[in-house]
JSON list of C-alpha atoms in Angstrom, two decimals:
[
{"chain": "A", "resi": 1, "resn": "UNK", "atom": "CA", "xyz": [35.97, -0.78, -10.07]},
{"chain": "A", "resi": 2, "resn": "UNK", "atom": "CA", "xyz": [37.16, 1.77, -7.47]},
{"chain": "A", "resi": 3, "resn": "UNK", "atom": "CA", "xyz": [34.15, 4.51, -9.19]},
{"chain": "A", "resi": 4, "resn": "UNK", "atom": "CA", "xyz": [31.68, 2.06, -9.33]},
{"chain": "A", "resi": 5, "resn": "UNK", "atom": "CA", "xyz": [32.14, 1.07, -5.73]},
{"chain": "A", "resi": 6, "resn": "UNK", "atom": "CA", "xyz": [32.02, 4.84, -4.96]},
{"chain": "A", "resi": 7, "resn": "UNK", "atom": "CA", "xyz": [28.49, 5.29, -7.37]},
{"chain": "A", "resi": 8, "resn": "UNK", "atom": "CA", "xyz": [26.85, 2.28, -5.53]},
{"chain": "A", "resi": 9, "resn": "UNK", "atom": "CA", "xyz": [27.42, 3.93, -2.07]},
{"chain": "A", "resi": 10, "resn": "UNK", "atom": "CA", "xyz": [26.24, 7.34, -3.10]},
{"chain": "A", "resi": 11, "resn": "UNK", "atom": "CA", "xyz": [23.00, 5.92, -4.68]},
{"chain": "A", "resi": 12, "resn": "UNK", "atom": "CA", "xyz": [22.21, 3.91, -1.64]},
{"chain": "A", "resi": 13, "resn": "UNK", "atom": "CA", "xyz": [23.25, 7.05, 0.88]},
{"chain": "A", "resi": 14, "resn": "UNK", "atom": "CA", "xyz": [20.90, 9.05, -1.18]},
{"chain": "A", "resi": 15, "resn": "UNK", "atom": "CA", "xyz": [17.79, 6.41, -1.24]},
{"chain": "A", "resi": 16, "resn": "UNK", "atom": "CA", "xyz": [18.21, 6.56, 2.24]},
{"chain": "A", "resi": 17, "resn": "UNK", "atom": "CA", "xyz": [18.26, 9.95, 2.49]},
{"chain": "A", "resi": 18, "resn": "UNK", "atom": "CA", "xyz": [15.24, 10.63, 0.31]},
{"chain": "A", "resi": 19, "resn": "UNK", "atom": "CA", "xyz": [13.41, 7.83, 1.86]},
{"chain": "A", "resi": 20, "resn": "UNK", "atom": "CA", "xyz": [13.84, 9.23, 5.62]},
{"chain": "A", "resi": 21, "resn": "UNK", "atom": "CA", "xyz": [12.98, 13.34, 4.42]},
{"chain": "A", "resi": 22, "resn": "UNK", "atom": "CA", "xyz": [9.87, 12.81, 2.91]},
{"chain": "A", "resi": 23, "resn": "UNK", "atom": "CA", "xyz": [7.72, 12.25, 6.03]},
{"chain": "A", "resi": 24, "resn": "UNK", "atom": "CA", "xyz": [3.21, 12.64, 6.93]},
{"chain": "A", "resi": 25, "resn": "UNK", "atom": "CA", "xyz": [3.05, 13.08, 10.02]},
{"chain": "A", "resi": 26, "resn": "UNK", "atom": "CA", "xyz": [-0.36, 12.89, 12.23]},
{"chain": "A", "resi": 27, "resn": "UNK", "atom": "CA", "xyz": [-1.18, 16.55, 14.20]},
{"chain": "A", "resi": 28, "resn": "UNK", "atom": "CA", "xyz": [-3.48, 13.80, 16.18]},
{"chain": "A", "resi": 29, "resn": "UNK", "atom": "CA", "xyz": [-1.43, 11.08, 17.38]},
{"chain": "A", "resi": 30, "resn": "UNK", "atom": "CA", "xyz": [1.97, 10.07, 16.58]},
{"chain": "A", "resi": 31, "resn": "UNK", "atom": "CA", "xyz": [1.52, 8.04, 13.27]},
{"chain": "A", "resi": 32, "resn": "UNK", "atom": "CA", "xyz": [3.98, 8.93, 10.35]},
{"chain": "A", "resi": 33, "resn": "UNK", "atom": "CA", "xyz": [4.19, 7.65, 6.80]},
{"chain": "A", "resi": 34, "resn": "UNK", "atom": "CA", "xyz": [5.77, 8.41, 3.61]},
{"chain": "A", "resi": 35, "resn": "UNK", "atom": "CA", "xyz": [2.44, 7.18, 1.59]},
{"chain": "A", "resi": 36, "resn": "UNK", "atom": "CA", "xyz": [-0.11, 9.80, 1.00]},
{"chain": "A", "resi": 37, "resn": "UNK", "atom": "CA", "xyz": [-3.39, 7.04, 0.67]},
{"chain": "A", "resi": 38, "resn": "UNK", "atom": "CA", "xyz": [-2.29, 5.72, 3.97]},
{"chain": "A", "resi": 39, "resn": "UNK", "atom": "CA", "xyz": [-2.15, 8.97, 5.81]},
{"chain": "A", "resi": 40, "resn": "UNK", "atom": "CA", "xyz": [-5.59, 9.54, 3.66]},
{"chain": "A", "resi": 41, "resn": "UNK", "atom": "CA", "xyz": [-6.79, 6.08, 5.28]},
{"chain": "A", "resi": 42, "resn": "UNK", "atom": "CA", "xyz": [-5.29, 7.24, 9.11]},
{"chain": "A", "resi": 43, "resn": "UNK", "atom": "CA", "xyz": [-6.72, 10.64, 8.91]},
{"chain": "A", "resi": 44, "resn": "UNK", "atom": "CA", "xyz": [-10.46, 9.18, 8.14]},
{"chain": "A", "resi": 45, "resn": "UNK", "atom": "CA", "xyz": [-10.25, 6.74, 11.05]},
{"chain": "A", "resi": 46, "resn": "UNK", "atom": "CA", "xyz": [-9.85, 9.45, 13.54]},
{"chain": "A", "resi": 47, "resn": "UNK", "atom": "CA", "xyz": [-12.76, 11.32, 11.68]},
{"chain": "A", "resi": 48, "resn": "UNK", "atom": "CA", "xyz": [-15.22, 8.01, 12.05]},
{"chain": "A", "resi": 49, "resn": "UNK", "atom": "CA", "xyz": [-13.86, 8.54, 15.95]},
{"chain": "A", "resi": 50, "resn": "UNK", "atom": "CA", "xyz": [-15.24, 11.86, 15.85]},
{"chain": "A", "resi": 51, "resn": "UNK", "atom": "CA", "xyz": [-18.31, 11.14, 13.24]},
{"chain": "A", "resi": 52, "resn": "UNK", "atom": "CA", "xyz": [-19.46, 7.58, 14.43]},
{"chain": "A", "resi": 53, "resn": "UNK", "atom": "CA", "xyz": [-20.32, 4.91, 11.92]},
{"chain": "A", "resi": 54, "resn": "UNK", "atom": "CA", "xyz": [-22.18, 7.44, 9.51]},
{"chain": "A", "resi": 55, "resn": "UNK", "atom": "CA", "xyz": [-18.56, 8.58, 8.17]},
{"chain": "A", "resi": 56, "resn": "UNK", "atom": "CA", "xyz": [-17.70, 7.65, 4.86]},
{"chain": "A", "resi": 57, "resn": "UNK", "atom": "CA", "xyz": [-14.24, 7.06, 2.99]},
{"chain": "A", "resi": 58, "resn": "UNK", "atom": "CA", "xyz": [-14.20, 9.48, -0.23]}
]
């Protein structure tokens, strides 16, 4: 059981560790995600800031 015990800790060390090193971060404001569609979805609401209204989601 001793091996298993050991497995189960390395596996959840290295979720953790993958989880917290992939990072997007905003150059604009201090927003940070690990999902690329919702930095996609940040990034265009500081561009309908800049645009207005008339700015449209690709």
């Amino acid at each position: 059981m001793e091996g298993r015990s050991l497995f189960q800790s390395h596996m959840t060390d290295h979720r953790q560790w993958e989880h917290d090193s992939f990072s997007l971060r905003c150059c604009l404001c201090d927003h940070s995600t690990n999902q690329e569609a919702e930095m996609r979805a940040h990034a265009h609401t500081h561009l309908q800031g800049l645009l207005g209204a008339e700015a449209e989601p690709r």
